[in-house]
Short mmCIF file of N, CA and C in Angstrom, two decimals:
data_model
loop_
_atom_site.label_atom_id
_atom_site.label_comp_id
_atom_site.label_asym_id
_atom_site.label_seq_id
_atom_site.Cartn_x
_atom_site.Cartn_y
_atom_site.Cartn_z
N MET A 1 -41.83 24.82 1.58
CA MET A 1 -40.15 24.42 1.82
C MET A 1 -40.18 23.01 1.00
N ALA A 2 -41.05 22.35 0.62
CA ALA A 2 -40.79 21.02 -0.18
C ALA A 2 -40.78 21.11 -1.72
N GLU A 3 -41.88 22.30 -2.03
CA GLU A 3 -41.37 22.90 -3.58
C GLU A 3 -39.99 23.46 -3.57
N ARG A 4 -39.81 24.01 -3.04
CA ARG A 4 -37.99 24.84 -2.80
C ARG A 4 -36.92 23.69 -3.26
N GLU A 5 -37.52 22.83 -2.52
CA GLU A 5 -36.75 21.75 -2.72
C GLU A 5 -36.58 20.87 -4.23
N ASN A 6 -37.83 20.60 -4.46
CA ASN A 6 -37.87 19.84 -5.83
C ASN A 6 -37.58 21.07 -7.16
N ARG A 7 -37.88 22.09 -6.80
CA ARG A 7 -36.89 23.04 -7.98
C ARG A 7 -35.38 23.01 -7.72
N ARG A 8 -34.97 23.03 -6.57
CA ARG A 8 -33.37 23.19 -6.89
C ARG A 8 -33.22 21.42 -7.44
N ASP A 9 -33.81 20.54 -6.89
CA ASP A 9 -33.76 19.50 -7.81
C ASP A 9 -33.69 19.27 -9.20
N ASN A 10 -34.74 19.92 -9.56
CA ASN A 10 -34.78 19.87 -11.08
C ASN A 10 -34.12 20.74 -11.85
N ARG A 11 -33.42 21.78 -11.47
CA ARG A 11 -32.31 22.73 -11.89
C ARG A 11 -31.10 22.02 -12.95
N GLY A 12 -30.87 20.77 -12.58
CA GLY A 12 -29.73 20.38 -13.25
C GLY A 12 -28.76 20.42 -12.18
N GLY A 13 -27.95 20.08 -12.45
CA GLY A 13 -26.33 19.91 -12.04
C GLY A 13 -26.36 18.72 -10.81
N ASN A 14 -27.15 19.21 -9.78
CA ASN A 14 -27.58 18.45 -8.71
C ASN A 14 -28.11 16.91 -8.68
N ASP A 15 -28.55 17.22 -9.67
CA ASP A 15 -29.25 15.45 -9.65
C ASP A 15 -28.48 14.37 -10.57
N ARG A 16 -27.66 15.10 -11.47
CA ARG A 16 -26.50 13.81 -12.06
C ARG A 16 -25.36 13.35 -10.91
N ARG A 17 -25.45 14.10 -10.16
CA ARG A 17 -24.56 13.63 -9.14
C ARG A 17 -25.00 12.39 -8.09
N ASP A 18 -26.54 12.48 -8.20
CA ASP A 18 -27.20 10.98 -7.63
C ASP A 18 -27.43 10.16 -8.37
N ASN A 19 -27.48 10.09 -9.32
CA ASN A 19 -27.28 9.34 -10.57
C ASN A 19 -26.30 8.37 -10.71
N ARG A 20 -25.33 8.65 -9.82
CA ARG A 20 -24.17 8.10 -10.46
C ARG A 20 -24.18 6.58 -9.24
N PRO A 21 -24.01 5.03 -10.26
CA PRO A 21 -23.74 4.04 -8.98
C PRO A 21 -22.47 4.49 -8.01
N GLU A 22 -22.76 4.28 -7.06
CA GLU A 22 -21.68 3.86 -6.17
C GLU A 22 -20.46 3.15 -6.51
N GLU A 23 -19.42 3.81 -6.57
CA GLU A 23 -17.96 3.54 -7.00
C GLU A 23 -17.43 3.21 -5.93
N THR A 24 -16.66 1.88 -6.13
CA THR A 24 -15.95 1.19 -4.87
C THR A 24 -14.27 1.49 -5.55
N PRO A 25 -13.58 1.71 -4.44
CA PRO A 25 -12.60 1.77 -4.91
C PRO A 25 -11.41 0.88 -5.25
N GLU A 26 -11.16 0.95 -6.33
CA GLU A 26 -10.25 -0.48 -6.89
C GLU A 26 -9.07 -0.81 -5.96
N PHE A 27 -8.37 0.42 -5.47
CA PHE A 27 -7.24 -0.03 -4.70
C PHE A 27 -7.49 0.68 -3.14
N ALA A 28 -6.72 0.28 -2.22
CA ALA A 28 -6.69 0.48 -0.94
C ALA A 28 -5.47 1.47 -0.53
N ASP A 29 -5.29 2.54 -0.38
CA ASP A 29 -4.20 3.34 -0.25
C ASP A 29 -3.76 3.59 1.41
N ARG A 30 -2.32 3.71 1.65
CA ARG A 30 -2.32 4.04 2.91
C ARG A 30 -1.17 4.95 3.56
N LEU A 31 -1.33 5.99 3.91
CA LEU A 31 -0.26 7.20 3.87
C LEU A 31 0.50 6.67 5.15
N VAL A 32 2.21 6.30 4.89
CA VAL A 32 2.94 5.89 5.56
C VAL A 32 3.67 7.12 6.18
N ALA A 33 4.26 7.81 5.47
CA ALA A 33 4.81 9.12 6.35
C ALA A 33 4.58 10.41 5.52
N ILE A 34 4.78 11.41 6.06
CA ILE A 34 4.80 12.47 5.71
C ILE A 34 6.09 13.75 6.12
N ASN A 35 6.76 14.11 5.42
CA ASN A 35 8.15 14.71 6.14
C ASN A 35 7.77 16.40 5.36
N ARG A 36 8.09 16.99 6.21
CA ARG A 36 8.04 18.70 5.79
C ARG A 36 9.76 18.70 5.82
N VAL A 37 9.71 19.94 4.51
CA VAL A 37 11.16 19.86 4.35
C VAL A 37 11.32 21.80 4.10
N SER A 38 11.85 22.35 4.33
CA SER A 38 12.08 23.81 4.09
C SER A 38 13.43 24.30 3.34
N LYS A 39 13.42 25.33 2.42
CA LYS A 39 14.56 25.43 1.82
C LYS A 39 14.64 27.15 2.50
N THR A 40 15.58 27.65 2.94
CA THR A 40 15.76 28.94 3.23
C THR A 40 16.18 30.32 2.00
N VAL A 41 15.24 30.97 1.73
CA VAL A 41 15.62 31.72 0.46
C VAL A 41 15.44 33.41 1.34
N LYS A 42 16.02 34.51 0.02
CA LYS A 42 16.20 35.65 0.69
C LYS A 42 14.93 35.97 1.23
N GLY A 43 13.67 35.80 1.22
CA GLY A 43 12.74 36.27 2.15
C GLY A 43 12.04 35.33 3.11
N GLY A 44 12.45 34.47 3.39
CA GLY A 44 12.58 33.52 4.35
C GLY A 44 12.28 32.13 4.25
N LYS A 45 11.43 31.46 4.65
CA LYS A 45 11.73 29.98 4.27
C LYS A 45 10.64 29.51 3.54
N ARG A 46 10.88 28.52 2.46
CA ARG A 46 9.89 28.02 1.67
C ARG A 46 9.65 26.64 1.80
N PHE A 47 8.36 26.23 2.14
CA PHE A 47 8.39 24.65 2.95
C PHE A 47 7.40 23.55 1.57
N GLY A 48 7.95 22.62 1.80
CA GLY A 48 7.83 21.59 0.61
C GLY A 48 7.28 20.72 1.40
N PHE A 49 6.74 19.30 0.86
CA PHE A 49 6.50 18.08 1.27
C PHE A 49 6.68 16.81 1.04
N ALA A 50 6.85 15.91 1.48
CA ALA A 50 7.36 14.66 0.96
C ALA A 50 6.30 13.47 1.63
N ALA A 51 5.65 12.57 0.71
CA ALA A 51 4.99 11.74 0.84
C ALA A 51 5.15 10.63 0.63
N LEU A 52 5.12 9.70 1.63
CA LEU A 52 4.79 8.21 1.31
C LEU A 52 3.75 6.95 1.46
N VAL A 53 3.57 6.50 0.31
CA VAL A 53 1.95 5.83 -0.13
C VAL A 53 2.42 4.46 -0.13
N VAL A 54 1.80 3.69 0.53
CA VAL A 54 1.54 2.07 0.11
C VAL A 54 -0.04 1.73 -0.52
N VAL A 55 0.30 1.25 -1.84
CA VAL A 55 -1.40 0.99 -2.18
C VAL A 55 -1.43 -0.66 -2.70
N GLY A 56 -2.66 -0.94 -2.31
CA GLY A 56 -2.70 -2.64 -2.41
C GLY A 56 -3.87 -2.58 -3.13
N ASP A 57 -4.07 -4.15 -3.40
CA ASP A 57 -5.68 -4.24 -3.80
C ASP A 57 -6.67 -5.17 -2.72
N GLN A 58 -5.94 -5.86 -1.67
CA GLN A 58 -6.28 -6.56 -1.11
C GLN A 58 -6.38 -7.73 -0.76
N LYS A 59 -5.37 -8.35 -2.48
CA LYS A 59 -5.51 -9.50 -2.86
C LYS A 59 -4.30 -10.00 -3.75
N GLY A 60 -3.08 -9.39 -2.85
CA GLY A 60 -1.92 -10.17 -2.81
C GLY A 60 -1.11 -8.69 -3.72
N ARG A 61 -1.49 -7.72 -4.43
CA ARG A 61 -0.91 -6.99 -5.08
C ARG A 61 -0.66 -5.69 -4.44
N VAL A 62 0.61 -4.77 -4.42
CA VAL A 62 1.02 -3.87 -3.42
C VAL A 62 2.58 -3.21 -4.20
N GLY A 63 2.20 -1.78 -4.08
CA GLY A 63 3.37 -1.05 -4.32
C GLY A 63 3.50 0.11 -3.73
N PHE A 64 4.51 1.08 -3.51
CA PHE A 64 4.77 2.48 -3.01
C PHE A 64 5.45 2.93 -3.61
N GLY A 65 4.92 4.33 -3.21
CA GLY A 65 5.58 5.93 -4.18
C GLY A 65 5.55 6.67 -3.00
N LYS A 66 6.59 7.65 -4.10
CA LYS A 66 6.92 8.69 -3.06
C LYS A 66 6.69 10.17 -3.99
N GLY A 67 5.94 11.15 -3.33
CA GLY A 67 5.85 12.00 -4.25
C GLY A 67 6.06 13.56 -3.20
N LYS A 68 6.65 14.53 -3.90
CA LYS A 68 7.08 15.64 -3.61
C LYS A 68 6.29 16.91 -4.17
N ALA A 69 5.80 18.08 -3.08
CA ALA A 69 5.13 19.04 -3.87
C ALA A 69 5.04 20.15 -2.49
N LYS A 70 4.51 21.43 -3.18
CA LYS A 70 4.32 22.23 -2.13
C LYS A 70 3.43 22.27 -1.32
N GLU A 71 2.11 21.57 -1.46
CA GLU A 71 0.91 21.35 -0.75
C GLU A 71 1.06 19.46 -0.49
N VAL A 72 0.41 19.12 0.88
CA VAL A 72 0.24 17.86 1.52
C VAL A 72 -0.35 17.27 0.46
N PRO A 73 -1.79 17.63 -0.24
CA PRO A 73 -2.87 17.04 -0.73
C PRO A 73 -1.99 16.33 -2.22
N GLU A 74 -1.14 17.50 -3.01
CA GLU A 74 -0.66 17.04 -4.02
C GLU A 74 0.48 16.31 -4.01
N ALA A 75 1.37 16.25 -2.83
CA ALA A 75 2.21 15.00 -2.88
C ALA A 75 1.77 13.94 -2.56
N ILE A 76 0.33 13.87 -1.76
CA ILE A 76 -0.15 12.52 -1.39
C ILE A 76 -0.41 11.95 -3.26
N ARG A 77 -1.25 12.49 -3.96
CA ARG A 77 -1.43 12.43 -4.75
C ARG A 77 -0.21 11.97 -5.81
N LYS A 78 0.77 12.58 -6.21
CA LYS A 78 1.67 11.96 -6.77
C LYS A 78 2.38 10.30 -6.09
N ALA A 79 2.43 10.39 -5.10
CA ALA A 79 3.01 9.38 -4.38
C ALA A 79 1.70 7.91 -4.63
N THR A 80 0.84 8.48 -4.82
CA THR A 80 -0.64 7.46 -4.77
C THR A 80 -0.37 6.73 -6.38
N GLU A 81 -0.07 7.90 -7.18
CA GLU A 81 -0.10 7.35 -9.12
C GLU A 81 1.14 7.09 -8.87
N GLN A 82 2.47 6.97 -8.36
CA GLN A 82 3.53 6.65 -8.42
C GLN A 82 3.62 4.88 -7.93
N ALA A 83 2.79 4.59 -6.86
CA ALA A 83 2.77 3.34 -6.21
C ALA A 83 1.82 2.71 -7.10
N LYS A 84 1.01 3.01 -7.75
CA LYS A 84 0.28 1.99 -8.67
C LYS A 84 0.58 1.85 -9.68
N ARG A 85 1.52 2.59 -10.10
CA ARG A 85 2.66 2.19 -11.66
C ARG A 85 3.86 1.04 -11.20
N GLN A 86 3.92 0.96 -9.76
CA GLN A 86 4.81 0.19 -9.22
C GLN A 86 4.56 -1.04 -8.65
N MET A 87 3.20 -1.07 -8.81
CA MET A 87 2.97 -2.63 -8.43
C MET A 87 3.76 -3.91 -8.59
N ILE A 88 3.54 -5.12 -7.67
CA ILE A 88 3.91 -5.79 -7.33
C ILE A 88 2.80 -7.23 -7.30
N ARG A 89 3.12 -8.55 -8.15
CA ARG A 89 1.97 -9.30 -7.38
C ARG A 89 2.86 -10.76 -6.36
N VAL A 90 2.14 -10.47 -5.15
CA VAL A 90 2.90 -11.69 -4.38
C VAL A 90 1.86 -13.08 -3.92
N PRO A 91 2.25 -13.86 -4.25
CA PRO A 91 1.43 -15.16 -4.03
C PRO A 91 1.25 -15.12 -2.33
N LEU A 92 0.25 -15.45 -1.91
CA LEU A 92 -0.51 -15.61 -0.64
C LEU A 92 -1.22 -17.28 -0.48
N LYS A 93 -0.80 -17.59 0.70
CA LYS A 93 -1.20 -18.75 0.71
C LYS A 93 -2.80 -19.03 1.73
N ASP A 94 -3.70 -19.37 1.57
CA ASP A 94 -5.36 -19.00 1.74
C ASP A 94 -5.68 -17.98 1.75
N ALA A 95 -5.00 -17.35 0.83
CA ALA A 95 -5.74 -15.71 0.69
C ALA A 95 -5.34 -14.85 2.37
N ARG A 96 -4.43 -15.46 3.01
CA ARG A 96 -4.24 -14.52 4.08
C ARG A 96 -3.06 -14.47 4.86
N THR A 97 -2.06 -15.47 4.53
CA THR A 97 -0.38 -15.24 4.75
C THR A 97 0.43 -15.58 3.70
N LEU A 98 1.34 -15.81 4.52
CA LEU A 98 2.98 -15.75 3.27
C LEU A 98 2.93 -17.42 3.26
N HIS A 99 3.56 -18.17 2.13
CA HIS A 99 3.75 -19.33 1.88
C HIS A 99 5.15 -19.93 2.72
N HIS A 100 5.89 -18.85 2.91
CA HIS A 100 7.18 -19.27 3.88
C HIS A 100 7.83 -18.27 4.54
N ASP A 101 8.79 -18.32 5.36
CA ASP A 101 9.50 -17.15 5.96
C ASP A 101 10.55 -16.67 5.34
N MET A 102 10.67 -15.32 5.19
CA MET A 102 11.45 -14.57 4.56
C MET A 102 12.08 -13.80 5.07
N GLU A 103 13.55 -12.84 4.88
CA GLU A 103 13.90 -11.97 5.19
C GLU A 103 14.32 -10.75 3.80
N GLY A 104 13.90 -9.31 4.00
CA GLY A 104 14.45 -8.70 3.69
C GLY A 104 15.26 -7.34 3.77
N ARG A 105 16.15 -7.00 3.17
CA ARG A 105 17.02 -6.16 3.26
C ARG A 105 17.03 -4.96 2.69
N HIS A 106 17.15 -3.43 2.74
CA HIS A 106 17.35 -2.16 2.19
C HIS A 106 17.97 -1.47 2.75
N GLY A 107 19.03 -0.85 2.41
CA GLY A 107 20.16 -0.30 3.10
C GLY A 107 20.39 -1.09 4.42
N ALA A 108 20.22 0.07 5.72
CA ALA A 108 20.34 -0.59 7.17
C ALA A 108 19.51 -0.97 7.62
N GLY A 109 18.25 -1.21 6.73
CA GLY A 109 17.14 -1.83 7.47
C GLY A 109 17.08 -3.31 7.13
N LYS A 110 16.49 -4.01 8.00
CA LYS A 110 16.46 -5.67 7.64
C LYS A 110 15.22 -6.20 8.39
N VAL A 111 14.39 -6.78 7.56
CA VAL A 111 13.22 -6.96 8.07
C VAL A 111 13.33 -8.53 8.05
N VAL A 112 12.51 -9.43 8.96
CA VAL A 112 12.11 -10.86 9.01
C VAL A 112 10.59 -11.03 9.00
N MET A 113 9.87 -11.62 8.17
CA MET A 113 8.67 -12.13 8.05
C MET A 113 8.08 -13.57 8.26
N ARG A 114 7.63 -13.87 9.20
CA ARG A 114 6.91 -15.43 9.28
C ARG A 114 5.38 -15.62 8.87
N SER A 115 5.48 -16.45 8.29
CA SER A 115 3.71 -17.00 8.25
C SER A 115 3.21 -17.47 9.53
N ALA A 116 2.27 -17.25 9.53
CA ALA A 116 1.19 -17.30 10.81
C ALA A 116 -0.01 -18.28 10.83
N VAL A 117 -0.11 -18.62 11.68
CA VAL A 117 -1.74 -19.85 11.79
C VAL A 117 -2.82 -18.62 11.60
N ALA A 118 -4.36 -19.21 11.33
CA ALA A 118 -5.46 -18.46 11.41
C ALA A 118 -5.69 -17.85 12.76
N GLY A 119 -6.16 -16.65 12.71
CA GLY A 119 -6.49 -15.97 14.00
C GLY A 119 -5.45 -15.22 14.45
N THR A 120 -3.98 -15.48 13.87
CA THR A 120 -3.02 -14.43 14.91
C THR A 120 -3.14 -13.15 14.80
N GLY A 121 -3.45 -12.66 13.39
CA GLY A 121 -3.58 -11.05 13.13
C GLY A 121 -2.35 -10.51 12.35
N ILE A 122 -1.88 -9.31 12.50
CA ILE A 122 -0.74 -8.66 11.97
C ILE A 122 0.03 -8.30 12.60
N ILE A 123 0.83 -8.82 13.34
CA ILE A 123 1.67 -8.55 14.30
C ILE A 123 3.11 -7.56 13.79
N ALA A 124 3.06 -6.60 13.61
CA ALA A 124 4.29 -6.05 12.82
C ALA A 124 4.05 -4.48 12.88
N GLY A 125 4.99 -3.61 12.97
CA GLY A 125 5.22 -2.22 13.65
C GLY A 125 5.33 -1.63 12.10
N GLY A 126 4.32 -0.57 12.27
CA GLY A 126 4.66 1.01 11.53
C GLY A 126 4.35 0.48 9.99
N PRO A 127 5.49 1.21 9.29
CA PRO A 127 5.31 0.78 7.68
C PRO A 127 5.51 -0.40 7.14
N MET A 128 5.37 -1.57 8.02
CA MET A 128 5.00 -2.71 7.46
C MET A 128 3.79 -3.41 7.60
N ARG A 129 3.26 -3.09 8.71
CA ARG A 129 1.74 -3.05 8.97
C ARG A 129 0.89 -2.62 7.76
N ALA A 130 1.27 -1.64 7.16
CA ALA A 130 1.04 -0.44 6.36
C ALA A 130 0.59 -1.41 5.13
N VAL A 131 2.15 -1.83 4.57
CA VAL A 131 2.01 -2.90 3.66
C VAL A 131 1.11 -4.06 3.58
N PHE A 132 1.27 -4.63 4.74
CA PHE A 132 0.47 -6.11 4.88
C PHE A 132 -0.88 -5.82 4.68
N GLU A 133 -1.23 -4.63 5.44
CA GLU A 133 -3.11 -4.56 5.39
C GLU A 133 -3.65 -4.05 3.86
N VAL A 134 -2.75 -3.05 3.55
CA VAL A 134 -3.37 -2.88 2.08
C VAL A 134 -2.90 -4.00 0.76
N MET A 135 -2.33 -4.71 1.21
CA MET A 135 -1.70 -6.05 0.55
C MET A 135 -3.26 -7.34 0.97
N GLY A 136 -3.62 -7.43 2.09
CA GLY A 136 -4.53 -8.24 2.47
C GLY A 136 -3.99 -9.67 2.96
N ILE A 137 -2.52 -9.18 3.37
CA ILE A 137 -2.42 -10.33 4.52
C ILE A 137 -3.24 -10.22 5.95
N THR A 138 -3.80 -11.39 6.32
CA THR A 138 -4.09 -10.97 7.98
C THR A 138 -3.70 -11.86 8.97
N ASP A 139 -2.47 -12.92 8.48
CA ASP A 139 -2.31 -13.44 9.43
C ASP A 139 -0.40 -13.63 9.51
N ILE A 140 0.04 -12.44 10.08
CA ILE A 140 1.92 -12.57 9.97
C ILE A 140 2.30 -12.15 11.29
N VAL A 141 3.76 -12.52 11.28
CA VAL A 141 4.36 -12.29 12.54
C VAL A 141 5.71 -11.70 11.41
N ALA A 142 5.90 -10.09 11.99
CA ALA A 142 7.26 -9.72 11.39
C ALA A 142 7.85 -8.89 12.43
N LYS A 143 9.36 -8.61 12.00
CA LYS A 143 10.20 -8.05 12.97
C LYS A 143 11.13 -6.99 11.85
N SER A 144 11.37 -5.75 12.46
CA SER A 144 12.19 -5.01 11.94
C SER A 144 13.68 -4.81 12.75
N HIS A 145 14.65 -4.94 12.27
CA HIS A 145 15.88 -4.21 12.44
C HIS A 145 16.55 -3.62 12.21
N GLY A 146 17.40 -3.05 12.69
CA GLY A 146 18.16 -1.63 12.14
C GLY A 146 17.48 -0.57 12.31
N SER A 147 17.50 0.24 10.68
CA SER A 147 17.19 1.23 10.36
C SER A 147 15.45 1.28 10.71
N SER A 148 15.05 2.37 11.22
CA SER A 148 13.55 2.53 11.69
C SER A 148 12.98 3.50 10.42
N ASN A 149 13.61 3.84 9.76
CA ASN A 149 13.52 5.11 8.59
C ASN A 149 12.28 4.26 7.78
N PRO A 150 11.20 4.84 7.21
CA PRO A 150 10.01 4.40 6.66
C PRO A 150 10.26 3.92 5.27
N TYR A 151 11.13 4.61 4.86
CA TYR A 151 11.49 4.46 3.42
C TYR A 151 12.10 3.12 3.42
N ASN A 152 12.99 2.73 4.22
CA ASN A 152 14.17 1.60 4.18
C ASN A 152 13.05 0.58 4.91
N MET A 153 12.32 0.74 5.66
CA MET A 153 11.64 -0.46 6.08
C MET A 153 10.42 -0.99 4.83
N VAL A 154 9.72 -0.33 4.23
CA VAL A 154 8.98 -0.50 3.42
C VAL A 154 9.89 -1.10 2.13
N ARG A 155 10.79 -0.52 1.66
CA ARG A 155 11.70 -1.11 0.65
C ARG A 155 12.23 -2.41 0.83
N ALA A 156 12.26 -2.65 1.94
CA ALA A 156 12.95 -4.14 2.73
C ALA A 156 11.67 -5.09 2.80
N THR A 157 10.57 -4.47 3.08
CA THR A 157 9.54 -5.14 2.99
C THR A 157 8.94 -5.69 1.96
N LEU A 158 8.93 -4.80 0.66
CA LEU A 158 9.05 -5.60 -0.89
C LEU A 158 10.11 -6.09 -1.11
N ASP A 159 11.08 -6.00 -0.74
CA ASP A 159 12.26 -6.84 -1.31
C ASP A 159 12.15 -8.39 -0.60
N ALA A 160 11.80 -8.39 0.76
CA ALA A 160 11.36 -9.51 0.81
C ALA A 160 10.16 -10.59 -0.15
N LEU A 161 9.11 -9.66 0.25
CA LEU A 161 8.01 -9.85 -0.55
C LEU A 161 8.16 -10.42 -2.24
N GLN A 162 9.07 -9.88 -2.69
CA GLN A 162 9.39 -10.01 -4.38
C GLN A 162 9.88 -11.42 -4.55
N ARG A 163 10.65 -12.06 -3.26
CA ARG A 163 11.10 -13.36 -3.42
C ARG A 163 10.33 -14.53 -2.73
N CYS A 164 9.18 -14.14 -2.77
CA CYS A 164 8.23 -15.41 -2.01
C CYS A 164 7.92 -16.27 -3.46
N THR A 165 7.59 -17.32 -3.06
CA THR A 165 7.61 -18.41 -4.10
C THR A 165 6.50 -19.28 -3.66
N THR A 166 5.58 -20.29 -4.37
CA THR A 166 4.43 -20.89 -4.04
C THR A 166 5.45 -22.45 -4.24
N ALA A 167 4.80 -23.36 -3.69
CA ALA A 167 5.13 -24.79 -3.52
C ALA A 167 5.36 -25.08 -5.00
N SER A 168 4.13 -24.76 -5.73
CA SER A 168 4.17 -25.05 -7.37
C SER A 168 5.31 -24.81 -8.18
N GLU A 169 5.46 -23.37 -7.57
CA GLU A 169 6.85 -22.85 -8.49
C GLU A 169 8.24 -23.28 -8.10
N VAL A 170 8.32 -23.73 -6.83
CA VAL A 170 9.48 -24.60 -6.62
C VAL A 170 9.42 -25.84 -7.22
N ALA A 171 8.25 -26.47 -7.62
CA ALA A 171 8.25 -27.86 -7.84
C ALA A 171 8.64 -27.69 -9.44
N ALA A 172 7.63 -26.70 -10.00
CA ALA A 172 8.24 -26.48 -11.54
C ALA A 172 9.79 -26.48 -12.20
N LYS A 173 10.59 -25.74 -10.76
CA LYS A 173 12.01 -25.56 -11.34
C LYS A 173 12.59 -27.00 -11.01
N ARG A 174 12.30 -27.77 -9.93
CA ARG A 174 13.12 -28.83 -10.08
C ARG A 174 12.79 -29.98 -10.78
N GLY A 175 11.65 -29.43 -11.89
CA GLY A 175 11.15 -30.65 -12.32
C GLY A 175 10.41 -32.06 -11.65
N LYS A 176 9.87 -31.21 -10.59
CA LYS A 176 9.13 -32.79 -9.56
C LYS A 176 7.47 -32.31 -9.38
N SER A 177 6.94 -32.80 -9.00
CA SER A 177 5.58 -32.74 -8.80
C SER A 177 5.55 -31.90 -6.97
N VAL A 178 4.00 -31.35 -6.73
CA VAL A 178 3.92 -30.76 -5.33
C VAL A 178 4.06 -31.90 -4.48
N GLU A 179 3.69 -33.23 -4.69
CA GLU A 179 3.44 -34.13 -3.56
C GLU A 179 5.34 -34.71 -3.31
N ASP A 180 6.06 -34.70 -4.26
CA ASP A 180 7.45 -34.93 -4.12
C ASP A 180 7.93 -33.74 -3.49
N ILE A 181 7.65 -32.48 -3.39
CA ILE A 181 8.43 -31.79 -2.82
C ILE A 181 8.21 -31.58 -0.95
N PHE A 182 6.87 -31.95 -0.26
CA PHE A 182 6.33 -32.15 0.46
C PHE A 182 6.83 -33.14 0.93
N ALA A 183 6.96 -34.40 0.38
CA ALA A 183 7.27 -35.77 0.92
C ALA A 183 8.51 -35.76 1.56
#
């Protein structure tokens, strides 16, 4: 039995896979929603799939993408590629929460996000939770109002995150020091 395994390993093809270094993914991705759509044709119905994916690096970069295809894996792949191309950087306070409270809107969807003390965790629903997890936020309180459509909730969340500023950025705009801003 052991001789058979040795011969199998020495044949080539299988041993290359074992010698590769273990790859760590650069980005974390999360499937937020998948939607099945149908088109009625002469012979019946043709089904397609639309996927919404958020991608982040766990250090403050996040993006979302949509993908459509006849098969689910292909739709997810397309959405992931689009999300990686459309990433934004968000400054994080202590690499765990936001610098200040903010609101975001898209369509009929409105989200309110508040920074939180250490140990609070992610208190947010559905699509917003996925965005925060892949972005690397560990302490936040968020609430959505209006539309519960996942596409609008993700867009409203990213709309708010794009407007996040740090104390040093505000001080630079005003021509003051950071100590003057907090005093």
